[in-house]
PDB file of C-alpha atoms in Angstrom:
ATOM      1  CA  MET A   1       7.524  -4.335 -28.796  1.00 97.00           C
ATOM      2  CA  ARG A   2       9.128  -0.752 -28.155  1.00 98.00           C
ATOM      3  CA  VAL A   3       7.965   0.107 -24.389  1.00 98.00           C
ATOM      4  CA  VAL A   4       7.985   3.358 -22.914  1.00 98.00           C
ATOM      5  CA  MET A   5       7.476   3.433 -18.823  1.00 98.00           C
ATOM      6  CA  PHE A   6       5.897   5.477 -16.432  1.00 98.00           C
ATOM      7  CA  GLY A   7       7.150   4.309 -13.133  1.00 98.00           C
ATOM      8  CA  TYR A   8       8.280   5.167  -9.344  1.00 97.00           C
ATOM      9  CA  GLN A   9       9.484   3.299  -6.486  1.00 96.00           C
ATOM     10  CA  THR A  10      10.513  -0.397  -5.525  1.00 97.00           C
ATOM     11  CA  TRP A  11       7.676  -1.655  -7.816  1.00 97.00           C
ATOM     12  CA  GLY A  12       8.523   0.448 -10.760  1.00 97.00           C
ATOM     13  CA  HIS A  13      11.689  -0.781 -10.232  1.00 98.00           C
ATOM     14  CA  ARG A  14      10.838  -4.445 -10.243  1.00 97.00           C
ATOM     15  CA  THR A  15       8.769  -3.897 -13.499  1.00 98.00           C
ATOM     16  CA  LEU A  16      11.682  -1.877 -15.245  1.00 98.00           C
ATOM     17  CA  GLN A  17      13.990  -4.879 -14.351  1.00 98.00           C
ATOM     18  CA  ALA A  18      11.604  -7.541 -15.998  1.00 98.00           C
ATOM     19  CA  LEU A  19      11.033  -5.463 -18.892  1.00 98.00           C
ATOM     20  CA  LEU A  20      14.773  -5.014 -19.485  1.00 98.00           C
ATOM     21  CA  ASP A  21      14.939  -8.715 -18.966  1.00 98.00           C
ATOM     22  CA  SER A  22      12.472  -9.653 -21.806  1.00 98.00           C
ATOM     23  CA  GLU A  23      12.471  -9.428 -25.624  1.00 97.00           C
ATOM     24  CA  HIS A  24      11.012  -5.985 -25.660  1.00 98.00           C
ATOM     25  CA  GLU A  25      12.599  -2.501 -26.151  1.00 98.00           C
ATOM     26  CA  VAL A  26      12.656  -0.317 -23.073  1.00 98.00           C
ATOM     27  CA  SER A  27      12.922   3.723 -25.318  1.00 98.00           C
ATOM     28  CA  LEU A  28      11.998   6.070 -22.904  1.00 98.00           C
ATOM     29  CA  VAL A  29      11.289   6.115 -19.154  1.00 98.00           C
ATOM     30  CA  VAL A  30       9.060   8.513 -17.307  1.00 98.00           C
ATOM     31  CA  THR A  31       9.586   8.726 -13.484  1.00 97.00           C
ATOM     32  CA  HIS A  32       8.649  10.840 -10.339  1.00 96.00           C
ATOM     33  CA  PRO A  33      11.569  12.863  -8.373  1.00 94.00           C
ATOM     34  CA  LYS A  34      12.095  11.557  -4.759  1.00 89.00           C
ATOM     35  CA  SER A  35       9.413  12.253  -2.241  1.00 85.00           C
ATOM     36  CA  ASP A  36       9.387  13.173   1.353  1.00 82.00           C
ATOM     37  CA  HIS A  37       6.252  11.804   2.074  1.00 80.00           C
ATOM     38  CA  ALA A  38       6.275   9.423   4.772  1.00 78.00           C
ATOM     39  CA  TYR A  39       4.918   6.567   2.852  1.00 80.00           C
ATOM     40  CA  GLU A  40       7.019   7.497  -0.572  1.00 82.00           C
ATOM     41  CA  ARG A  41      10.249   7.145   1.413  1.00 84.00           C
ATOM     42  CA  ILE A  42       9.557   3.647   1.724  1.00 88.00           C
ATOM     43  CA  TRP A  43      10.368   1.211  -0.753  1.00 90.00           C
ATOM     44  CA  ASP A  44      12.003   3.460  -2.851  1.00 90.00           C
ATOM     45  CA  ASP A  45      14.514   1.557  -5.306  1.00 94.00           C
ATOM     46  CA  SER A  46      15.231   4.358  -7.889  1.00 96.00           C
ATOM     47  CA  VAL A  47      13.522   3.699 -11.709  1.00 97.00           C
ATOM     48  CA  ALA A  48      15.853   6.427 -12.744  1.00 97.00           C
ATOM     49  CA  GLU A  49      19.242   4.897 -11.697  1.00 97.00           C
ATOM     50  CA  LEU A  50      18.077   1.154 -13.301  1.00 98.00           C
ATOM     51  CA  ALA A  51      17.252   3.084 -16.456  1.00 98.00           C
ATOM     52  CA  GLU A  52      20.423   5.279 -16.385  1.00 97.00           C
ATOM     53  CA  LYS A  53      22.694   2.109 -15.748  1.00 97.00           C
ATOM     54  CA  HIS A  54      21.000   0.512 -18.922  1.00 98.00           C
ATOM     55  CA  ASP A  55      21.232   3.656 -21.274  1.00 98.00           C
ATOM     56  CA  VAL A  56      17.582   4.056 -21.200  1.00 98.00           C
ATOM     57  CA  PRO A  57      16.915   7.915 -21.399  1.00 98.00           C
ATOM     58  CA  VAL A  58      14.702   9.058 -18.333  1.00 98.00           C
ATOM     59  CA  LEU A  59      12.384  12.128 -17.922  1.00 97.00           C
ATOM     60  CA  VAL A  60      11.535  13.205 -14.133  1.00 97.00           C
ATOM     61  CA  ARG A  61       7.565  14.040 -13.862  1.00 94.00           C
ATOM     62  CA  GLN A  62       5.429  15.023 -11.032  1.00 92.00           C
ATOM     63  CA  ARG A  63       2.709  15.217 -13.472  1.00 91.00           C
ATOM     64  CA  PRO A  64       2.884  14.512 -17.411  1.00 91.00           C
ATOM     65  CA  GLY A  65       1.245  16.516 -20.090  1.00 84.00           C
ATOM     66  CA  ASP A  66       3.896  18.990 -20.895  1.00 91.00           C
ATOM     67  CA  ALA A  67       4.738  19.800 -24.532  1.00 92.00           C
ATOM     68  CA  GLU A  68       8.805  18.619 -23.871  1.00 94.00           C
ATOM     69  CA  LEU A  69       7.184  15.464 -22.516  1.00 95.00           C
ATOM     70  CA  LEU A  70       4.694  15.131 -25.339  1.00 95.00           C
ATOM     71  CA  ASP A  71       6.854  15.561 -27.716  1.00 95.00           C
ATOM     72  CA  ARG A  72       9.904  12.942 -26.089  1.00 96.00           C
ATOM     73  CA  LEU A  73       6.842   9.934 -26.461  1.00 96.00           C
ATOM     74  CA  ARG A  74       6.593  10.574 -29.853  1.00 96.00           C
ATOM     75  CA  ALA A  75       9.968  10.520 -30.848  1.00 97.00           C
ATOM     76  CA  ALA A  76      10.449   7.350 -28.642  1.00 97.00           C
ATOM     77  CA  ARG A  77       7.547   5.948 -31.287  1.00 97.00           C
ATOM     78  CA  PRO A  78       6.374   3.261 -28.342  1.00 98.00           C
ATOM     79  CA  GLU A  79       4.035   0.442 -29.488  1.00 98.00           C
ATOM     80  CA  ILE A  80       2.665   0.361 -25.858  1.00 98.00           C
ATOM     81  CA  ILE A  81       3.317   2.569 -22.757  1.00 98.00           C
ATOM     82  CA  VAL A  82       3.561   0.243 -19.394  1.00 98.00           C
ATOM     83  CA  ALA A  83       2.775   2.272 -15.721  1.00 98.00           C
ATOM     84  CA  THR A  84       3.618   0.893 -12.518  1.00 97.00           C
ATOM     85  CA  ASN A  85       2.640   2.820  -9.426  1.00 95.00           C
ATOM     86  CA  TRP A  86       2.326   6.086 -11.311  1.00 95.00           C
ATOM     87  CA  ARG A  87       1.047   8.912  -8.762  1.00 90.00           C
ATOM     88  CA  THR A  88      -0.554  11.387 -10.619  1.00 91.00           C
ATOM     89  CA  TRP A  89      -3.301  11.088 -13.655  1.00 91.00           C
ATOM     90  CA  ILE A  90      -2.167  10.535 -16.919  1.00 95.00           C
ATOM     91  CA  PRO A  91      -4.011  12.176 -19.338  1.00 95.00           C
ATOM     92  CA  PRO A  92      -5.480  10.654 -22.725  1.00 96.00           C
ATOM     93  CA  GLU A  93      -3.207  12.194 -25.383  1.00 96.00           C
ATOM     94  CA  ILE A  94      -0.547  10.071 -23.381  1.00 96.00           C
ATOM     95  CA  PHE A  95      -2.697   7.283 -22.384  1.00 96.00           C
ATOM     96  CA  ASN A  96      -3.905   6.929 -25.987  1.00 97.00           C
ATOM     97  CA  LEU A  97      -0.652   7.546 -27.764  1.00 97.00           C
ATOM     98  CA  PRO A  98       0.726   3.858 -28.666  1.00 98.00           C
ATOM     99  CA  PRO A  99      -1.274   2.274 -30.886  1.00 97.00           C
ATOM    100  CA  ARG A 100      -1.648  -0.507 -28.473  1.00 98.00           C
ATOM    101  CA  GLY A 101      -2.463   1.693 -25.661  1.00 98.00           C
ATOM    102  CA  THR A 102      -1.351   1.969 -22.140  1.00 98.00           C
ATOM    103  CA  LEU A 103      -1.202  -1.245 -19.564  1.00 98.00           C
ATOM    104  CA  ASN A 104      -1.356  -0.558 -16.037  1.00 98.00           C
ATOM    105  CA  VAL A 105      -0.242  -2.643 -13.371  1.00 98.00           C
ATOM    106  CA  HIS A 106      -1.951  -2.133 -10.117  1.00 98.00           C
ATOM    107  CA  ASP A 107      -1.238  -4.070  -6.477  1.00 97.00           C
ATOM    108  CA  SER A 108      -4.955  -5.000  -5.975  1.00 98.00           C
ATOM    109  CA  LEU A 109      -7.667  -7.238  -7.160  1.00 98.00           C
ATOM    110  CA  LEU A 110      -9.566  -4.680  -8.961  1.00 98.00           C
ATOM    111  CA  PRO A 111     -11.916  -3.626  -9.141  1.00 98.00           C
ATOM    112  CA  ALA A 112     -12.039  -3.074  -5.388  1.00 98.00           C
ATOM    113  CA  TYR A 113      -9.064  -1.266  -3.817  1.00 98.00           C
ATOM    114  CA  ALA A 114      -8.458   0.836  -6.548  1.00 97.00           C
ATOM    115  CA  GLY A 115      -6.333   4.145  -5.550  1.00 95.00           C
ATOM    116  CA  PHE A 116      -3.594   4.315  -3.303  1.00 94.00           C
ATOM    117  CA  ALA A 117      -2.234   1.857  -0.419  1.00 95.00           C
ATOM    118  CA  PRO A 118      -4.446  -1.186  -1.374  1.00 97.00           C
ATOM    119  CA  LEU A 119      -2.205  -3.522   0.675  1.00 97.00           C
ATOM    120  CA  ILE A 120      -2.875  -1.732   3.691  1.00 98.00           C
ATOM    121  CA  TRP A 121      -6.413  -0.931   3.627  1.00 98.00           C
ATOM    122  CA  ALA A 122      -7.412  -4.781   2.243  1.00 98.00           C
ATOM    123  CA  LEU A 123      -5.378  -5.824   5.367  1.00 98.00           C
ATOM    124  CA  ILE A 124      -7.471  -3.669   7.930  1.00 98.00           C
ATOM    125  CA  ASN A 125     -10.549  -4.527   6.337  1.00 98.00           C
ATOM    126  CA  GLY A 126      -9.718  -7.960   6.813  1.00 98.00           C
ATOM    127  CA  GLU A 127      -9.866  -9.477   3.391  1.00 98.00           C
ATOM    128  CA  PRO A 128      -9.076 -13.033   2.651  1.00 98.00           C
ATOM    129  CA  GLU A 129      -6.368 -12.190  -0.427  1.00 98.00           C
ATOM    130  CA  VAL A 130      -4.818  -9.534  -2.336  1.00 98.00           C
ATOM    131  CA  GLY A 131      -2.927  -9.415  -5.325  1.00 98.00           C
ATOM    132  CA  VAL A 132      -2.136  -7.650  -9.108  1.00 98.00           C
ATOM    133  CA  THR A 133      -3.971  -6.603 -11.700  1.00 98.00           C
ATOM    134  CA  ALA A 134      -2.959  -5.821 -15.397  1.00 98.00           C
ATOM    135  CA  HIS A 135      -5.438  -3.350 -17.099  1.00 98.00           C
ATOM    136  CA  MET A 136      -6.124  -1.227 -19.954  1.00 98.00           C
ATOM    137  CA  MET A 137      -5.539   2.279 -18.749  1.00 97.00           C
ATOM    138  CA  ASP A 138      -8.963   4.591 -19.638  1.00 96.00           C
ATOM    139  CA  GLU A 139      -9.948   8.309 -18.632  1.00 93.00           C
ATOM    140  CA  THR A 140     -11.012   6.395 -14.857  1.00 93.00           C
ATOM    141  CA  LEU A 141      -8.723   5.569 -12.748  1.00 91.00           C
ATOM    142  CA  ASP A 142      -7.740   1.942 -12.305  1.00 95.00           C
ATOM    143  CA  ALA A 143     -11.164   1.087 -14.080  1.00 96.00           C
ATOM    144  CA  GLY A 144      -9.942  -0.403 -17.462  1.00 97.00           C
ATOM    145  CA  ASP A 145     -10.246  -3.769 -18.642  1.00 98.00           C
ATOM    146  CA  ILE A 146      -8.603  -6.365 -17.036  1.00 98.00           C
ATOM    147  CA  VAL A 147      -5.655  -8.435 -18.933  1.00 98.00           C
ATOM    148  CA  LEU A 148      -4.463 -10.472 -16.102  1.00 98.00           C
ATOM    149  CA  GLN A 149      -5.278 -10.832 -12.417  1.00 98.00           C
ATOM    150  CA  ARG A 150      -3.300 -12.876 -10.181  1.00 98.00           C
ATOM    151  CA  ALA A 151      -3.940 -13.108  -6.211  1.00 98.00           C
ATOM    152  CA  VAL A 152      -2.345 -14.494  -2.946  1.00 97.00           C
ATOM    153  CA  PRO A 153      -4.036 -15.214   0.278  1.00 98.00           C
ATOM    154  CA  VAL A 154      -3.748 -13.356   3.081  1.00 98.00           C
ATOM    155  CA  GLY A 155      -2.739 -15.518   6.457  1.00 98.00           C
ATOM    156  CA  PRO A 156      -4.136 -14.623   9.979  1.00 97.00           C
ATOM    157  CA  THR A 157      -0.487 -13.339  11.065  1.00 97.00           C
ATOM    158  CA  ASP A 158       0.401 -11.730   7.492  1.00 98.00           C
ATOM    159  CA  THR A 159       1.697  -7.961   7.739  1.00 98.00           C
ATOM    160  CA  ALA A 160       1.757  -5.200   5.233  1.00 98.00           C
ATOM    161  CA  THR A 161       5.627  -6.054   4.876  1.00 97.00           C
ATOM    162  CA  ASP A 162       4.546  -9.687   4.160  1.00 98.00           C
ATOM    163  CA  LEU A 163       2.276  -8.900   1.681  1.00 98.00           C
ATOM    164  CA  PHE A 164       4.077  -6.420  -0.384  1.00 97.00           C
ATOM    165  CA  HIS A 165       7.211  -8.510  -0.660  1.00 97.00           C
ATOM    166  CA  ARG A 166       4.540 -11.452  -1.752  1.00 97.00           C
ATOM    167  CA  THR A 167       2.686  -9.353  -4.403  1.00 98.00           C
ATOM    168  CA  LEU A 168       6.007  -7.574  -6.003  1.00 98.00           C
ATOM    169  CA  GLU A 169       7.314 -10.842  -6.866  1.00 98.00           C
ATOM    170  CA  LEU A 170       4.209 -10.587  -9.082  1.00 98.00           C
ATOM    171  CA  PHE A 171       4.806  -7.408 -11.379  1.00 98.00           C
ATOM    172  CA  GLY A 172       7.787  -8.249 -13.560  1.00 98.00           C
ATOM    173  CA  PRO A 173       5.844 -11.643 -14.663  1.00 98.00           C
ATOM    174  CA  ILE A 174       2.342 -10.202 -14.983  1.00 98.00           C
ATOM    175  CA  THR A 175       3.709  -7.268 -16.780  1.00 98.00           C
ATOM    176  CA  VAL A 176       5.690  -9.785 -19.273  1.00 98.00           C
ATOM    177  CA  ASP A 177       2.621 -12.397 -19.405  1.00 98.00           C
ATOM    178  CA  ALA A 178       0.476  -9.492 -20.237  1.00 98.00           C
ATOM    179  CA  LEU A 179       2.406  -7.941 -23.037  1.00 98.00           C
ATOM    180  CA  ALA A 180       2.800 -11.505 -24.907  1.00 98.00           C
ATOM    181  CA  LEU A 181      -0.891 -11.022 -24.711  1.00 98.00           C
ATOM    182  CA  ILE A 182      -1.446  -8.040 -26.026  1.00 98.00           C
ATOM    183  CA  ALA A 183       0.857  -8.606 -28.667  1.00 97.00           C
ATOM    184  CA  THR A 184      -0.948 -11.471 -30.152  1.00 96.00           C
ATOM    185  CA  GLY A 185      -3.472  -8.674 -31.102  1.00 95.00           C
ATOM    186  CA  ARG A 186      -6.267  -9.439 -28.507  1.00 93.00           C
ATOM    187  CA  THR A 187      -8.867  -6.994 -27.192  1.00 93.00           C
ATOM    188  CA  ASP A 188     -11.151  -8.966 -25.369  1.00 95.00           C
ATOM    189  CA  TRP A 189     -10.354  -7.945 -22.079  1.00 98.00           C
ATOM    190  CA  VAL A 190     -12.641  -8.441 -19.062  1.00 98.00           C
ATOM    191  CA  LYS A 191     -14.307  -5.691 -18.072  1.00 98.00           C
ATOM    192  CA  GLN A 192     -14.730  -4.195 -14.654  1.00 98.00           C
ATOM    193  CA  ASP A 193     -18.049  -4.756 -12.512  1.00 97.00           C
ATOM    194  CA  ARG A 194     -18.034  -0.858 -11.402  1.00 94.00           C
ATOM    195  CA  SER A 195     -20.954  -1.769  -8.722  1.00 96.00           C
ATOM    196  CA  LYS A 196     -17.888  -3.676  -6.988  1.00 97.00           C
ATOM    197  CA  ALA A 197     -15.809  -1.106  -7.294  1.00 97.00           C
ATOM    198  CA  SER A 198     -13.871   0.959  -4.387  1.00 97.00           C
ATOM    199  CA  PHE A 199     -11.613   3.911  -4.373  1.00 96.00           C
ATOM    200  CA  PHE A 200      -9.074   4.286  -1.151  1.00 97.00           C
ATOM    201  CA  HIS A 201      -7.086   7.724  -0.690  1.00 95.00           C
ATOM    202  CA  LYS A 202      -3.455   7.864   0.381  1.00 92.00           C
ATOM    203  CA  ARG A 203      -2.377   6.946   3.911  1.00 94.00           C
ATOM    204  CA  SER A 204      -1.367   9.472   6.428  1.00 92.00           C
ATOM    205  CA  VAL A 205       0.078   9.860   9.982  1.00 89.00           C
ATOM    206  CA  GLU A 206      -3.589  10.083  10.968  1.00 93.00           C
ATOM    207  CA  ASP A 207      -4.860   7.037   9.548  1.00 96.00           C
ATOM    208  CA  SER A 208      -2.623   5.201  11.641  1.00 97.00           C
ATOM    209  CA  ARG A 209      -3.976   6.362  14.953  1.00 98.00           C
ATOM    210  CA  ILE A 210      -5.942   3.556  16.960  1.00 98.00           C
ATOM    211  CA  ASP A 211      -9.439   4.492  17.977  1.00 98.00           C
ATOM    212  CA  TRP A 212     -10.212   2.291  21.100  1.00 98.00           C
ATOM    213  CA  THR A 213     -13.808   2.222  20.281  1.00 97.00           C
ATOM    214  CA  ARG A 214     -13.336   0.154  17.300  1.00 97.00           C
ATOM    215  CA  PRO A 215     -13.430  -3.535  17.415  1.00 98.00           C
ATOM    216  CA  ALA A 216     -10.186  -5.491  19.048  1.00 98.00           C
ATOM    217  CA  ASP A 217      -9.911  -7.494  15.562  1.00 98.00           C
ATOM    218  CA  GLU A 218      -9.962  -4.153  13.472  1.00 98.00           C
ATOM    219  CA  ILE A 219      -7.251  -2.815  15.664  1.00 98.00           C
ATOM    220  CA  GLU A 220      -5.041  -6.029  15.793  1.00 98.00           C
ATOM    221  CA  ARG A 221      -5.083  -5.986  12.066  1.00 98.00           C
ATOM    222  CA  LEU A 222      -4.308  -2.095  11.946  1.00 98.00           C
ATOM    223  CA  VAL A 223      -1.270  -2.977  13.803  1.00 98.00           C
ATOM    224  CA  ARG A 224      -0.144  -5.662  11.276  1.00 98.00           C
ATOM    225  CA  ALA A 225      -0.973  -3.115   8.329  1.00 98.00           C
ATOM    226  CA  GLN A 226       1.181  -0.690   9.971  1.00 97.00           C
ATOM    227  CA  SER A 227       4.379  -3.105  10.326  1.00 96.00           C
ATOM    228  CA  ASP A 228       7.939  -2.020  10.135  1.00 96.00           C
ATOM    229  CA  PRO A 229       8.877  -0.157   7.923  1.00 95.00           C
ATOM    230  CA  TYR A 230       5.486   1.493   7.739  1.00 95.00           C
ATOM    231  CA  PRO A 231       4.589   4.045  10.347  1.00 95.00           C
ATOM    232  CA  ASN A 232       3.196   2.149  13.372  1.00 97.00           C
ATOM    233  CA  ALA A 233      -0.339   1.932  14.628  1.00 98.00           C
ATOM    234  CA  PHE A 234      -0.006   4.393  17.699  1.00 98.00           C
ATOM    235  CA  THR A 235      -2.036   5.722  20.718  1.00 98.00           C
ATOM    236  CA  HIS A 236      -0.882   8.070  23.588  1.00 97.00           C
ATOM    237  CA  HIS A 237      -0.294   6.811  27.248  1.00 97.00           C
ATOM    238  CA  ASP A 238       0.507   9.635  29.951  1.00 94.00           C
ATOM    239  CA  GLY A 239       0.611  12.367  27.303  1.00 93.00           C
ATOM    240  CA  ALA A 240       3.474  10.679  25.056  1.00 96.00           C
ATOM    241  CA  ARG A 241       3.107   8.843  21.828  1.00 97.00           C
ATOM    242  CA  LEU A 242       3.322   4.868  22.069  1.00 98.00           C
ATOM    243  CA  ARG A 243       3.681   2.656  18.764  1.00 98.00           C
ATOM    244  CA  ILE A 244       2.174  -0.374  18.836  1.00 98.00           C
ATOM    245  CA  LEU A 245       4.250  -2.979  17.150  1.00 98.00           C
ATOM    246  CA  GLY A 246       2.514  -6.626  17.846  1.00 98.00           C
ATOM    247  CA  ALA A 247      -0.669  -7.307  19.250  1.00 98.00           C
ATOM    248  CA  ARG A 248      -3.342 -10.140  19.218  1.00 98.00           C
ATOM    249  CA  VAL A 249      -7.033 -10.237  20.159  1.00 98.00           C
ATOM    250  CA  SER A 250      -7.538 -11.248  23.616  1.00 98.00           C
ATOM    251  CA  GLN A 251      -8.761 -14.970  24.957  1.00 97.00           C
ATOM    252  CA  GLY A 252     -10.799 -13.371  27.438  1.00 97.00           C
ATOM    253  CA  ARG A 253     -13.558 -10.879  27.304  1.00 97.00           C
ATOM    254  CA  TYR A 254     -13.012  -7.735  29.362  1.00 96.00           C
ATOM    255  CA  GLY A 255     -15.528  -4.965  29.764  1.00 96.00           C
ATOM    256  CA  GLY A 256     -15.670  -1.362  30.876  1.00 97.00           C
ATOM    257  CA  THR A 257     -14.507   1.869  29.126  1.00 97.00           C
ATOM    258  CA  PRO A 258     -12.268   1.796  25.833  1.00 98.00           C
ATOM    259  CA  GLY A 259      -8.707   2.451  26.415  1.00 98.00           C
ATOM    260  CA  ARG A 260      -8.552   1.114  29.969  1.00 98.00           C
ATOM    261  CA  ILE A 261      -5.068  -0.616  30.516  1.00 98.00           C
ATOM    262  CA  PHE A 262      -6.673  -3.702  32.252  1.00 97.00           C
ATOM    263  CA  TYR A 263      -5.286  -6.914  32.517  1.00 96.00           C
ATOM    264  CA  ARG A 264      -2.041  -9.091  31.853  1.00 97.00           C
ATOM    265  CA  GLU A 265      -3.021 -12.179  29.877  1.00 97.00           C
ATOM    266  CA  GLY A 266      -0.304 -14.581  29.178  1.00 96.00           C
ATOM    267  CA  ASP A 267       2.636 -12.282  27.268  1.00 96.00           C
ATOM    268  CA  GLY A 268       0.167  -9.388  26.742  1.00 98.00           C
ATOM    269  CA  VAL A 269      -1.446  -6.579  28.271  1.00 98.00           C
ATOM    270  CA  VAL A 270      -4.996  -6.310  27.841  1.00 98.00           C
ATOM    271  CA  ILE A 271      -6.465  -3.009  26.410  1.00 98.00           C
ATOM    272  CA  VAL A 272     -10.386  -2.555  26.673  1.00 98.00           C
ATOM    273  CA  ALA A 273     -11.636  -2.009  23.171  1.00 98.00           C
ATOM    274  CA  GLY A 274     -15.092  -1.989  21.216  1.00 97.00           C
ATOM    275  CA  PRO A 275     -18.088   0.380  20.514  1.00 95.00           C
ATOM    276  CA  ASP A 276     -20.067  -1.403  23.336  1.00 94.00           C
ATOM    277  CA  ALA A 277     -17.272  -2.076  25.626  1.00 93.00           C
ATOM    278  CA  HIS A 278     -19.296  -1.472  28.686  1.00 93.00           C
ATOM    279  CA  ARG A 279     -21.318  -4.695  28.395  1.00 95.00           C
ATOM    280  CA  GLY A 280     -18.494  -7.040  28.594  1.00 92.00           C
ATOM    281  CA  ARG A 281     -18.886  -8.972  25.786  1.00 93.00           C
ATOM    282  CA  ASN A 282     -16.069  -7.796  23.803  1.00 93.00           C
ATOM    283  CA  HIS A 283     -12.444  -9.115  23.574  1.00 97.00           C
ATOM    284  CA  GLY A 284      -9.578  -6.704  24.255  1.00 98.00           C
ATOM    285  CA  LEU A 285      -6.327  -6.107  22.449  1.00 98.00           C
ATOM    286  CA  ALA A 286      -3.563  -7.927  23.931  1.00 98.00           C
ATOM    287  CA  ILE A 287      -0.514  -5.398  23.257  1.00 98.00           C
ATOM    288  CA  THR A 288       2.557  -7.514  23.383  1.00 98.00           C
ATOM    289  CA  ARG A 289       5.374  -5.188  21.730  1.00 98.00           C
ATOM    290  CA  VAL A 290       5.777  -1.286  21.979  1.00 98.00           C
ATOM    291  CA  ARG A 291       8.120   1.616  20.730  1.00 98.00           C
ATOM    292  CA  THR A 292       8.343   4.528  22.676  1.00 98.00           C
ATOM    293  CA  ASP A 293       9.076   8.029  21.480  1.00 93.00           C
ATOM    294  CA  ASP A 294      13.197   7.784  21.705  1.00 95.00           C
ATOM    295  CA  GLY A 295      12.969   4.605  19.375  1.00 96.00           C
ATOM    296  CA  ARG A 296      13.318   2.199  22.136  1.00 98.00           C
ATOM    297  CA  ASP A 297      11.114  -1.057  21.963  1.00 98.00           C
ATOM    298  CA  HIS A 298       9.670  -2.956  25.254  1.00 98.00           C
ATOM    299  CA  ALA A 299       7.984  -6.097  25.587  1.00 98.00           C
ATOM    300  CA  ALA A 300       4.427  -4.745  26.853  1.00 98.00           C
ATOM    301  CA  THR A 301       4.706  -6.560  30.366  1.00 97.00           C
ATOM    302  CA  ASP A 302       7.719  -4.733  30.695  1.00 97.00           C
ATOM    303  CA  TYR A 303       6.342  -1.230  29.704  1.00 98.00           C
ATOM    304  CA  PHE A 304       2.868  -1.263  31.523  1.00 96.00           C
ATOM    305  CA  ARG A 305       4.093  -2.097  34.951  1.00 91.00           C
ATOM    306  CA  SER A 306       1.052  -1.621  36.464  1.00 92.00           C
ATOM    307  CA  MET A 307      -2.417  -1.638  35.222  1.00 96.00           C
ATOM    308  CA  GLY A 308      -4.882   0.859  35.170  1.00 95.00           C
ATOM    309  CA  GLY A 309      -5.093   4.247  33.471  1.00 95.00           C
ATOM    310  CA  TYR A 310      -5.833   4.861  29.893  1.00 97.00           C
ATOM    311  CA  LEU A 311      -4.291   4.673  26.012  1.00 97.00           C
ATOM    312  CA  THR A 312      -5.960   7.730  24.223  1.00 96.00           C
ATOM    313  CA  ALA A 313      -6.064   9.105  20.805  1.00 92.00           C
ATOM    314  CA  HIS A 314      -4.541  12.170  21.523  1.00 91.00           C
ATOM    315  CA  PRO A 315      -2.066  13.199  24.134  1.00 91.00           C
ATOM    316  CA  ASP A 316      -4.224  16.131  26.121  1.00 73.00           C
ATOM    317  CA  ARG A 317      -7.032  13.159  26.812  1.00 61.00           C
ATOM    318  CA  ARG A 318      -5.910  11.310  30.067  1.00 53.00           C
TER     319      ARG A 318
END
């Protein structure tokens, strides 16, 4: 089939490579301009450079829908559009333009975790698996009928970086396999159960700030979700930002005020955590590794040379 691809970052790069290696003909690529957003500087393999290397015409747009783009799309005569990690809304005059519609490839198990940063949100929320969904695009973001869906399990120590690499391997195969099904003329795809849908916003620095009134297991998942190269989960100590690189839920139960630097437990330093920490029934968060604002990494037992004091959400609260 003749394919036009809308794609961005490493997800789009991997999808485009799979299309170029397949029997399909890529007649045009549309991609976003480079961004200074913290999350969009990560996994930023260039879709434009890959397309140009293979003499595929490229258009760069933040948002689609202008007259020139529509003219170029019509001239490209796609049988189908493939969209991967496209960050803005694609209007109906585009996604309905090809006779076979538009296939969107999204890194969650839809209908859950539509929208942005699904792997990070899913890990924070303790989901047992994540995955990739290839679905037909309609007027509601990430809500179209499902063509194919593939899952991978989430292990107890997995980071968002681990899950990125694991799900990235699915993007090329699921795209090519979905196109093969569409090429047969099938249209009996699986309707999404909208009662199970959830939609998440883009992450920002504020979403990495640790709230010590949250349960320790939730904070531990936040630390894994914000693994390098993502902006790390952070707190403040003596007025300075402190990034948390490694942590585990404590073995013991510790009571007191959330954020209290309390006790050495093995290779970690336990911080009191939880909404009812004063009752002494909660596990704390045993921090094992930290990064200071000068970029240096430290074992927590070296950084916290004495117990006492507090970790706080903001620098002016000590």
